[in-house]
Amino acid sequence: MSESFDIKQSLPIDPGVDIGHVHLKVADLERGLAFYHGVLGFEIMQRMGRSAVFLSAGGYHHHIGLNTWESRGGSPPPPGSTGLYHTAIRYPTPAALGDALRRLNEAGIALDGAADHGVSLALYLHDPDGNGVELYWDRPREQWPLEANGELAMVTAPLDFGLLK
């Protein structure tokens, strides 16, 4: 089913709107937990038996949900298919992002890439189910690069890992 929508100028969305959580289908709940809880350090807020778990940073009800309701034993979507490109997890400081990198290194998890986007510093990888994951820190808004006309000028430049301290 293919639909076409007209793109019209409309009123902007309320600036207080944000993305609250991501819920991922995984093939193996314990393997997903080993990554998101064991490596990245998210806290387990609630388990639903052996089929789902809800994880958080700082006691929020959940930032990440993992479930096997439709995916137990499944495989990642094939290349060239639609779906989630990556989940982006924002860290509060460059040092906290550096700690995430340390955790990944200690677990032997390789990065797919790393970049300085001008607005943020980012690490890219995949979780055990092949879901894309971006771990990043946002620079303060007043440091974001702008074009001469005031538009945002994001870039993809090599990441100076020395900034993650």
Backbone as a chain_set.jsonl record, in Angstrom:
{"seq": "MSESFDIKQSLPIDPGVDIGHVHLKVADLERGLAFYHGVLGFEIMQRMGRSAVFLSAGGYHHHIGLNTWESRGGSPPPPGSTGLYHTAIRYPTPAALGDALRRLNEAGIALDGAADHGVSLALYLHDPDGNGVELYWDRPREQWPLEANGELAMVTAPLDFGLLK", "coords": {"N": [[0.84, -1.166, 0.0], [0.756, 2.041, -1.009], [0.993, 5.35, -0.14], [0.537, 8.801, -0.783], [1.49, 11.931, 0.39], [0.793, 15.355, 0.653], [3.159, 17.837, 1.185], [2.933, 20.398, 3.291], [3.319, 23.724, 4.523], [3.042, 24.039, 7.904], [1.923, 24.851, 11.232], [4.525, 24.828, 13.657], [5.375, 21.959, 15.664], [4.68, 21.579, 19.172], [7.286, 22.812, 21.176], [7.978, 21.393, 23.447], [7.632, 18.713, 23.0], [9.031, 15.468, 22.935], [10.999, 12.501, 22.254], [10.094, 9.649, 23.885], [10.634, 6.849, 24.45], [12.058, 3.803, 23.11], [10.987, 0.798, 21.656], [12.056, -2.339, 21.147], [12.024, -5.172, 19.014], [13.373, -8.261, 19.724], [15.408, -11.193, 19.189], [16.358, -12.82, 21.202], [15.859, -12.457, 24.466], [17.554, -12.465, 26.764], [20.075, -12.131, 25.606], [19.776, -9.577, 24.51], [19.429, -8.168, 26.896], [21.962, -8.581, 28.02], [23.466, -6.86, 26.476], [22.19, -4.188, 26.556], [21.74, -3.819, 29.331], [23.896, -5.154, 30.679], [26.265, -4.272, 29.269], [25.889, -1.507, 28.364], [24.677, -0.471, 30.647], [22.048, 0.235, 31.398], [19.318, 0.341, 33.711], [17.272, -2.315, 34.952], [13.886, -2.012, 34.984], [11.423, -3.3, 34.943], [10.37, -6.651, 34.466], [8.695, -8.797, 32.242], [8.104, -11.707, 32.648], [9.665, -14.08, 30.578], [9.492, -12.734, 28.254], [9.586, -9.951, 27.875], [11.252, -6.883, 28.761], [11.854, -3.866, 30.548], [13.856, -1.053, 30.441], [15.939, 1.502, 31.939], [17.458, 4.755, 32.375], [18.409, 6.463, 35.195], [16.037, 5.995, 36.652], [13.625, 6.489, 35.307], [10.443, 5.356, 33.96], [10.723, 3.72, 31.602], [13.212, 3.751, 29.103], [14.044, 2.11, 27.142], [12.473, -0.61, 25.7], [12.472, -4.092, 25.46], [11.393, -6.857, 23.611], [10.142, -10.172, 22.891], [7.82, -10.843, 21.672], [6.894, -11.057, 19.004], [9.115, -11.948, 17.793], [10.852, -13.899, 18.792], [13.671, -15.879, 18.426], [13.982, -14.928, 15.885], [15.305, -13.3, 12.877], [17.389, -10.505, 11.867], [16.01, -7.732, 9.905], [16.292, -7.988, 6.337], [18.964, -6.519, 4.355], [18.201, -3.52, 2.574], [15.569, -3.312, 3.225], [12.75, -1.634, 4.726], [12.498, 0.118, 7.884], [13.578, 0.686, 11.268], [16.32, 2.827, 11.384], [18.344, 3.596, 13.249], [18.574, 3.628, 16.84], [18.935, 6.403, 18.87], [20.864, 7.263, 21.564], [21.2, 9.606, 23.959], [23.813, 11.103, 25.739], [24.722, 12.814, 28.787], [27.122, 14.247, 29.056], [30.408, 14.748, 27.566], [32.233, 13.101, 28.909], [30.593, 11.073, 29.975], [29.796, 9.862, 27.608], [32.295, 8.983, 26.838], [32.663, 7.06, 28.834], [30.773, 5.194, 28.005], [31.997, 4.354, 25.638], [34.271, 3.169, 26.747], [33.048, 1.003, 28.092], [32.036, -0.45, 25.907], [34.447, -1.107, 24.606], [35.646, -2.717, 26.615], [33.887, -4.848, 26.564], [34.445, -5.892, 24.149], [33.105, -5.014, 21.893], [32.838, -3.831, 18.725], [32.968, -0.647, 17.091], [30.936, 0.665, 14.467], [31.397, 3.048, 13.385], [32.397, 6.482, 13.968], [31.796, 9.906, 14.668], [32.085, 13.471, 14.381], [29.626, 15.692, 14.373], [29.442, 18.385, 14.408], [27.188, 19.505, 15.752], [27.045, 17.484, 17.531], [28.76, 14.711, 19.128], [29.38, 11.467, 18.09], [28.969, 7.909, 18.382], [28.759, 4.917, 16.554], [27.137, 1.789, 16.218], [26.014, -1.661, 16.244], [23.422, -3.472, 17.876], [23.103, -6.767, 19.448], [21.028, -7.882, 17.927], [21.213, -6.747, 15.492], [20.156, -4.215, 15.316], [20.547, -0.797, 14.622], [22.514, 1.442, 16.547], [23.081, 4.559, 17.953], [25.225, 6.289, 19.981], [25.472, 9.268, 21.659], [26.561, 12.696, 22.321], [25.221, 15.857, 22.72], [26.356, 18.998, 21.678], [26.252, 22.179, 23.373], [23.595, 24.326, 22.346], [24.362, 26.92, 21.558], [26.835, 26.471, 20.5], [26.491, 25.189, 18.113], [27.184, 24.705, 14.666], [26.588, 27.168, 12.15], [25.248, 28.205, 8.989], [25.946, 31.087, 6.904], [23.488, 32.28, 6.498], [22.137, 31.613, 8.784], [21.061, 29.067, 8.946], [21.217, 25.675, 10.12], [24.308, 23.916, 10.062], [25.233, 21.106, 9.913], [27.791, 18.58, 9.986], [29.826, 15.798, 8.908], [32.466, 14.762, 10.337], [35.732, 13.415, 11.197], [35.881, 11.9, 14.427], [37.375, 13.249, 17.26], [38.661, 11.419, 19.587], [39.792, 12.199, 21.947], [38.183, 14.181, 22.948], [36.312, 12.937, 24.482], [36.341, 13.016, 27.36]], "CA": [[0.0, 0.0, 0.0], [1.567, 3.236, -1.128], [0.232, 6.575, 0.0], [1.262, 10.023, -1.054], [1.029, 13.039, 1.214], [1.275, 16.68, 0.284], [3.926, 18.501, 2.227], [2.482, 21.775, 3.41], [3.833, 24.464, 5.67], [2.071, 24.049, 8.989], [2.462, 25.38, 12.479], [5.484, 23.897, 14.263], [4.957, 21.14, 16.797], [5.012, 22.15, 20.476], [8.704, 22.562, 21.433], [8.156, 20.498, 24.585], [7.496, 17.321, 22.576], [10.277, 14.74, 22.747], [10.862, 11.058, 22.062], [10.147, 9.102, 25.23], [11.301, 5.553, 24.548], [12.063, 2.942, 21.938], [10.643, -0.575, 22.008], [12.699, -3.144, 20.117], [11.794, -6.608, 18.914], [14.639, -8.982, 19.772], [15.301, -12.639, 19.024], [16.739, -13.473, 22.454], [15.75, -11.43, 25.501], [18.747, -12.445, 27.63], [21.166, -11.559, 24.817], [19.512, -8.14, 24.479], [19.729, -7.663, 28.241], [23.414, -8.585, 28.208], [23.989, -5.665, 25.819], [21.646, -2.919, 27.059], [21.92, -3.749, 30.787], [25.234, -5.573, 31.067], [27.33, -3.454, 28.684], [25.604, -0.07, 28.413], [24.406, -0.107, 32.034], [20.672, 0.628, 31.701], [18.739, -0.382, 34.837], [16.043, -3.07, 34.713], [12.772, -1.434, 35.731], [10.383, -4.322, 35.062], [10.415, -7.8, 33.566], [7.438, -9.498, 31.993], [8.513, -13.086, 32.442], [10.783, -14.265, 29.659], [9.119, -12.176, 26.956], [9.838, -8.514, 27.74], [11.924, -6.187, 29.854], [11.857, -2.421, 30.382], [15.131, -0.559, 30.951], [15.925, 2.938, 32.171], [18.563, 5.498, 32.98], [17.952, 7.436, 36.176], [14.782, 5.688, 37.313], [12.447, 6.716, 34.458], [9.758, 4.058, 33.841], [11.578, 3.008, 30.656], [13.725, 4.389, 27.897], [14.162, 1.035, 26.161], [11.728, -1.84, 25.92], [12.888, -5.222, 24.626], [10.416, -7.936, 23.695], [10.21, -11.284, 21.936], [6.434, -11.193, 21.384], [6.743, -11.446, 17.594], [10.448, -12.064, 17.203], [11.7, -14.907, 19.45], [14.408, -16.71, 17.484], [13.942, -14.322, 14.555], [16.526, -12.728, 12.31], [17.252, -9.083, 11.537], [15.468, -7.477, 8.572], [17.34, -8.054, 5.315], [19.38, -5.233, 3.786], [17.311, -3.007, 1.548], [14.187, -3.262, 3.695], [12.456, -0.472, 5.556], [12.487, -0.13, 9.32], [14.336, 1.606, 12.108], [17.733, 2.957, 10.993], [19.045, 3.399, 14.517], [18.112, 4.26, 18.064], [19.96, 7.341, 19.333], [20.884, 7.395, 23.02], [21.925, 10.841, 24.269], [24.552, 11.132, 26.993], [24.699, 14.186, 29.297], [28.432, 14.906, 28.994], [31.392, 13.985, 26.794], [32.822, 12.072, 29.768], [29.645, 9.958, 30.046], [29.926, 9.162, 26.323], [33.569, 8.278, 26.936], [32.437, 5.868, 29.654], [30.088, 4.219, 27.142], [33.027, 3.801, 24.754], [35.074, 2.254, 27.573], [32.247, -0.205, 28.311], [32.024, -1.186, 24.641], [35.79, -1.666, 24.41], [35.857, -3.81, 27.571], [33.052, -5.972, 26.154], [34.898, -6.356, 22.835], [32.13, -4.626, 20.881], [33.449, -2.896, 17.781], [32.162, 0.427, 16.528], [30.786, 0.732, 13.011], [31.909, 4.353, 13.007], [32.366, 7.554, 14.961], [31.801, 11.161, 13.932], [31.784, 14.767, 14.971], [28.638, 16.284, 13.481], [29.338, 19.808, 14.687], [26.182, 19.645, 16.804], [27.151, 16.358, 18.45], [29.799, 13.697, 18.977], [28.58, 10.245, 17.971], [29.511, 6.567, 18.19], [27.767, 4.094, 15.861], [27.336, 0.353, 16.344], [24.786, -2.458, 16.159], [23.196, -4.341, 19.022], [23.194, -8.174, 19.054], [19.987, -8.236, 16.962], [21.438, -6.021, 14.255], [19.557, -2.885, 15.362], [21.515, 0.282, 14.677], [22.548, 2.209, 17.793], [23.958, 5.732, 18.006], [25.457, 6.839, 21.314], [25.958, 10.6, 21.316], [26.477, 13.854, 23.209], [24.904, 17.098, 22.019], [26.998, 20.235, 22.094], [25.278, 23.222, 23.695], [23.024, 24.931, 21.143], [25.12, 28.107, 21.141], [28.053, 26.022, 19.814], [26.153, 24.521, 16.852], [27.65, 25.45, 13.488], [25.521, 27.761, 11.342], [25.571, 28.826, 7.706], [25.874, 32.549, 6.954], [22.073, 32.677, 6.553], [21.576, 31.197, 10.064], [20.617, 27.674, 8.935], [22.107, 24.695, 10.731], [25.338, 23.417, 9.15], [25.805, 19.871, 10.443], [28.841, 17.973, 9.173], [30.303, 14.496, 9.357], [33.919, 14.858, 10.393], [36.291, 12.403, 12.103], [35.738, 12.181, 15.854], [38.571, 13.341, 18.101], [38.31, 10.648, 20.772], [40.291, 12.929, 23.101], [37.103, 15.012, 23.479], [35.44, 12.114, 25.329], [36.965, 12.956, 28.698]], "C": [[0.89, 1.236, 0.0], [0.673, 4.459, -1.058], [1.139, 7.751, -0.29], [0.649, 11.132, -0.217], [1.601, 14.331, 0.669], [2.021, 17.279, 1.468], [3.531, 19.972, 2.203], [3.188, 22.427, 4.588], [2.733, 24.463, 6.724], [2.708, 24.68, 10.214], [3.434, 24.37, 13.067], [4.854, 23.136, 15.424], [5.377, 21.839, 18.091], [6.473, 21.831, 20.798], [8.97, 21.659, 22.633], [8.027, 19.025, 24.223], [8.884, 16.699, 22.464], [9.976, 13.263, 22.542], [11.066, 10.407, 23.429], [10.87, 7.778, 25.371], [11.268, 4.844, 23.201], [11.766, 1.53, 22.436], [11.12, -1.455, 20.862], [12.268, -4.601, 20.181], [13.168, -7.276, 18.861], [14.39, -10.471, 19.628], [15.506, -13.371, 20.341], [16.791, -12.404, 23.536], [17.01, -11.339, 26.352], [19.946, -11.862, 26.899], [21.002, -10.039, 24.72], [19.816, -7.491, 25.815], [21.231, -7.59, 28.494], [24.032, -7.338, 27.584], [23.5, -4.387, 26.495], [21.82, -2.737, 28.57], [23.376, -4.031, 31.15], [26.345, -4.691, 30.543], [27.041, -1.965, 28.86], [25.206, 0.412, 29.799], [22.998, 0.384, 32.337], [20.134, -0.248, 32.827], [17.475, -1.132, 34.403], [14.952, -2.486, 35.604], [11.67, -2.466, 35.948], [10.642, -5.418, 34.04], [9.012, -8.34, 33.424], [7.812, -10.93, 31.625], [9.734, -13.17, 31.557], [10.496, -13.649, 28.299], [9.406, -10.694, 26.788], [10.544, -7.97, 28.973], [11.946, -4.695, 29.512], [13.06, -1.863, 31.137], [15.138, 0.961, 31.011], [17.29, 3.454, 32.583], [17.936, 6.468, 33.968], [16.581, 7.207, 36.768], [13.518, 6.005, 36.54], [11.752, 5.371, 34.243], [10.383, 3.175, 32.771], [11.967, 3.902, 29.494], [13.795, 3.365, 26.766], [13.3, -0.13, 26.612], [12.273, -2.893, 24.966], [11.813, -6.282, 24.745], [10.663, -8.98, 22.626], [8.814, -11.709, 21.496], [6.227, -11.671, 19.957], [8.079, -11.819, 16.964], [11.345, -13.133, 17.826], [12.347, -15.802, 18.385], [14.486, -16.131, 16.075], [15.292, -13.791, 14.106], [16.301, -11.257, 11.995], [16.612, -8.902, 10.161], [16.595, -7.52, 7.532], [17.737, -6.659, 4.842], [18.399, -4.804, 2.685], [15.859, -2.957, 1.958], [13.992, -2.011, 4.552], [12.462, -0.869, 7.026], [13.307, 0.926, 10.031], [15.796, 1.644, 11.65], [18.622, 2.801, 12.225], [18.284, 4.083, 15.655], [19.243, 5.159, 18.534], [19.802, 7.534, 20.841], [21.786, 8.572, 23.361], [22.546, 10.757, 25.664], [24.682, 12.58, 27.459], [26.007, 14.957, 29.164], [29.354, 14.115, 28.066], [32.025, 12.861, 27.618], [31.899, 10.858, 29.885], [29.668, 9.163, 28.742], [31.244, 8.392, 26.281], [33.461, 7.019, 27.769], [31.722, 4.791, 28.845], [31.091, 3.565, 26.199], [33.905, 2.818, 25.516], [34.344, 0.934, 27.78], [32.219, -1.081, 27.062], [33.372, -1.863, 24.401], [36.033, -2.853, 25.326], [35.046, -5.044, 27.201], [33.458, -6.529, 24.787], [33.918, -6.033, 21.71], [32.73, -3.534, 20.008], [32.453, -1.832, 17.345], [32.054, 0.238, 15.022], [31.359, 2.051, 12.507], [31.815, 5.316, 14.164], [32.471, 8.863, 14.192], [31.585, 12.35, 14.845], [30.863, 15.448, 13.967], [28.508, 17.794, 13.671], [28.37, 20.077, 15.824], [26.342, 18.572, 17.873], [28.39, 15.532, 18.147], [29.099, 12.356, 19.04], [29.425, 8.998, 17.762], [28.413, 5.727, 17.555], [28.146, 2.627, 15.969], [26.004, -0.345, 16.126], [24.658, -3.29, 17.428], [23.22, -5.794, 18.551], [22.125, -8.625, 18.058], [20.126, -7.478, 15.651], [20.774, -4.656, 14.202], [20.663, -1.836, 15.444], [21.38, 1.061, 15.973], [23.528, 3.368, 17.611], [24.028, 6.165, 19.46], [26.071, 8.214, 21.074], [25.818, 11.592, 22.457], [26.211, 15.063, 22.336], [25.741, 18.241, 22.568], [25.915, 21.218, 22.521], [24.856, 23.95, 22.412], [23.834, 26.126, 20.645], [26.428, 27.751, 20.436], [27.752, 25.346, 18.472], [26.626, 25.354, 15.671], [26.47, 25.934, 12.641], [26.081, 28.271, 10.02], [25.46, 30.337, 7.881], [24.437, 33.042, 7.076], [21.389, 32.236, 7.845], [21.061, 29.771, 10.1], [21.676, 26.767, 9.548], [23.059, 24.126, 9.686], [26.003, 22.176, 9.738], [26.81, 19.297, 9.45], [29.041, 16.536, 9.644], [31.809, 14.53, 9.215], [34.448, 13.744, 11.318], [36.145, 12.848, 13.562], [37.108, 12.206, 16.516], [38.213, 12.655, 19.415], [38.822, 11.297, 22.053], [39.238, 13.848, 23.714], [36.209, 14.259, 24.451], [36.057, 11.911, 26.71], [36.129, 13.744, 29.667]], "O": [[1.685, 1.437, 0.918], [-0.285, 4.589, -1.821], [2.349, 7.699, -0.07], [-0.573, 11.252, -0.13], [2.764, 14.386, 0.269], [1.557, 17.225, 2.607], [3.765, 20.685, 1.227], [3.601, 21.752, 5.531], [1.602, 24.856, 6.437], [3.897, 25.001, 10.216], [3.189, 23.167, 12.983], [3.924, 23.614, 16.073], [6.335, 22.612, 18.093], [6.867, 20.669, 20.7], [10.1, 21.202, 22.812], [8.289, 18.165, 25.065], [9.809, 17.331, 21.955], [8.827, 12.834, 22.647], [12.107, 10.599, 24.057], [11.642, 7.594, 26.311], [10.547, 5.239, 22.284], [12.233, 1.121, 23.499], [10.642, -1.328, 19.735], [12.162, -5.187, 21.258], [14.019, -6.903, 18.053], [13.294, -10.956, 19.91], [14.902, -14.418, 20.574], [17.67, -11.542, 23.52], [17.483, -10.237, 26.632], [20.757, -11.166, 27.509], [21.98, -9.3, 24.834], [20.387, -6.402, 25.872], [21.713, -6.643, 29.115], [25.016, -6.812, 28.103], [24.312, -3.585, 26.958], [22.025, -1.616, 29.036], [24.012, -3.239, 31.846], [27.281, -4.382, 31.28], [27.851, -1.24, 29.438], [25.378, 1.592, 30.106], [22.759, 0.904, 33.427], [20.448, -1.436, 32.898], [16.703, -0.635, 33.583], [15.082, -2.469, 36.828], [11.053, -2.503, 37.012], [11.071, -5.161, 32.915], [8.234, -8.338, 34.378], [7.833, -11.307, 30.454], [10.71, -12.443, 31.743], [11.151, -13.977, 27.309], [9.465, -10.215, 25.656], [10.444, -8.522, 30.069], [12.044, -4.312, 28.346], [13.26, -2.158, 32.315], [14.442, 1.629, 30.245], [18.148, 2.713, 33.063], [17.026, 7.216, 33.611], [16.001, 8.132, 37.338], [12.423, 5.808, 37.068], [12.407, 4.333, 34.333], [10.563, 1.979, 33.005], [11.171, 4.69, 28.982], [13.628, 3.7, 25.593], [13.383, -0.579, 27.755], [12.509, -2.608, 23.792], [11.361, -6.585, 25.849], [11.298, -8.72, 21.604], [8.638, -12.821, 20.998], [5.456, -12.602, 19.726], [8.172, -11.986, 15.748], [12.501, -13.261, 17.423], [11.661, -16.4, 17.557], [15.003, -16.782, 15.167], [16.277, -13.826, 14.843], [15.16, -10.81, 11.87], [16.661, -9.813, 9.335], [17.725, -7.13, 7.825], [16.94, -5.724, 4.918], [17.847, -5.637, 1.967], [14.998, -2.603, 1.153], [14.954, -1.415, 5.036], [12.434, -2.053, 7.362], [13.68, 1.941, 9.442], [16.436, 0.598, 11.543], [19.538, 1.978, 12.241], [17.471, 4.983, 15.442], [20.393, 4.725, 18.591], [18.738, 7.92, 21.323], [22.986, 8.545, 23.088], [21.885, 10.387, 26.635], [24.747, 13.487, 26.63], [26.002, 16.188, 29.16], [29.105, 12.938, 27.806], [32.318, 11.791, 27.085], [32.379, 9.724, 29.894], [29.572, 7.936, 28.76], [31.303, 7.282, 25.753], [34.095, 6.012, 27.454], [32.028, 3.607, 28.982], [31.041, 2.354, 25.984], [34.247, 1.756, 24.996], [34.944, -0.134, 27.659], [32.36, -2.301, 27.145], [33.433, -3.039, 24.04], [36.558, -3.878, 24.892], [35.462, -6.166, 27.489], [32.889, -7.516, 24.32], [33.909, -6.712, 20.683], [33.082, -2.457, 20.488], [31.252, -2.086, 17.244], [32.967, -0.285, 14.383], [31.758, 2.161, 11.348], [31.233, 5.011, 15.205], [33.16, 8.928, 13.174], [30.991, 12.249, 15.918], [31.27, 15.745, 12.844], [27.575, 18.41, 13.156], [28.7, 20.803, 16.761], [25.842, 18.721, 18.988], [28.986, 15.633, 17.075], [28.303, 12.119, 19.949], [30.444, 9.018, 17.072], [27.256, 5.811, 17.968], [29.313, 2.26, 15.832], [24.99, 0.299, 15.858], [25.654, -3.753, 17.984], [23.347, -6.034, 17.351], [22.298, -9.654, 17.406], [19.248, -7.559, 14.791], [20.813, -3.994, 13.165], [21.598, -1.967, 16.233], [20.27, 1.312, 16.443], [24.661, 3.174, 17.169], [22.997, 6.383, 20.097], [27.074, 8.329, 20.37], [25.075, 11.376, 23.415], [26.89, 15.274, 21.331], [25.827, 18.43, 23.782], [24.773, 21.104, 22.076], [25.668, 24.159, 21.51], [23.973, 26.32, 19.438], [27.065, 28.619, 19.838], [28.683, 24.967, 17.762], [26.482, 26.577, 15.676], [25.491, 25.215, 12.441], [27.229, 28.709, 9.94], [24.939, 30.811, 8.891], [24.182, 34.086, 7.676], [20.187, 32.452, 8.004], [20.66, 29.292, 11.161], [22.871, 27.057, 9.499], [22.657, 23.88, 8.548], [27.199, 22.19, 10.03], [26.697, 19.497, 8.24], [28.484, 16.12, 10.66], [32.357, 14.351, 8.127], [33.696, 13.199, 12.126], [36.272, 14.031, 13.878], [37.905, 11.284, 16.345], [37.538, 13.243, 20.26], [38.336, 10.978, 23.138], [39.371, 14.256, 24.867], [35.427, 14.877, 25.172], [36.263, 10.784, 27.16], [36.467, 13.828, 30.847]]}, "num_chains": 1, "name": "protein.A"}
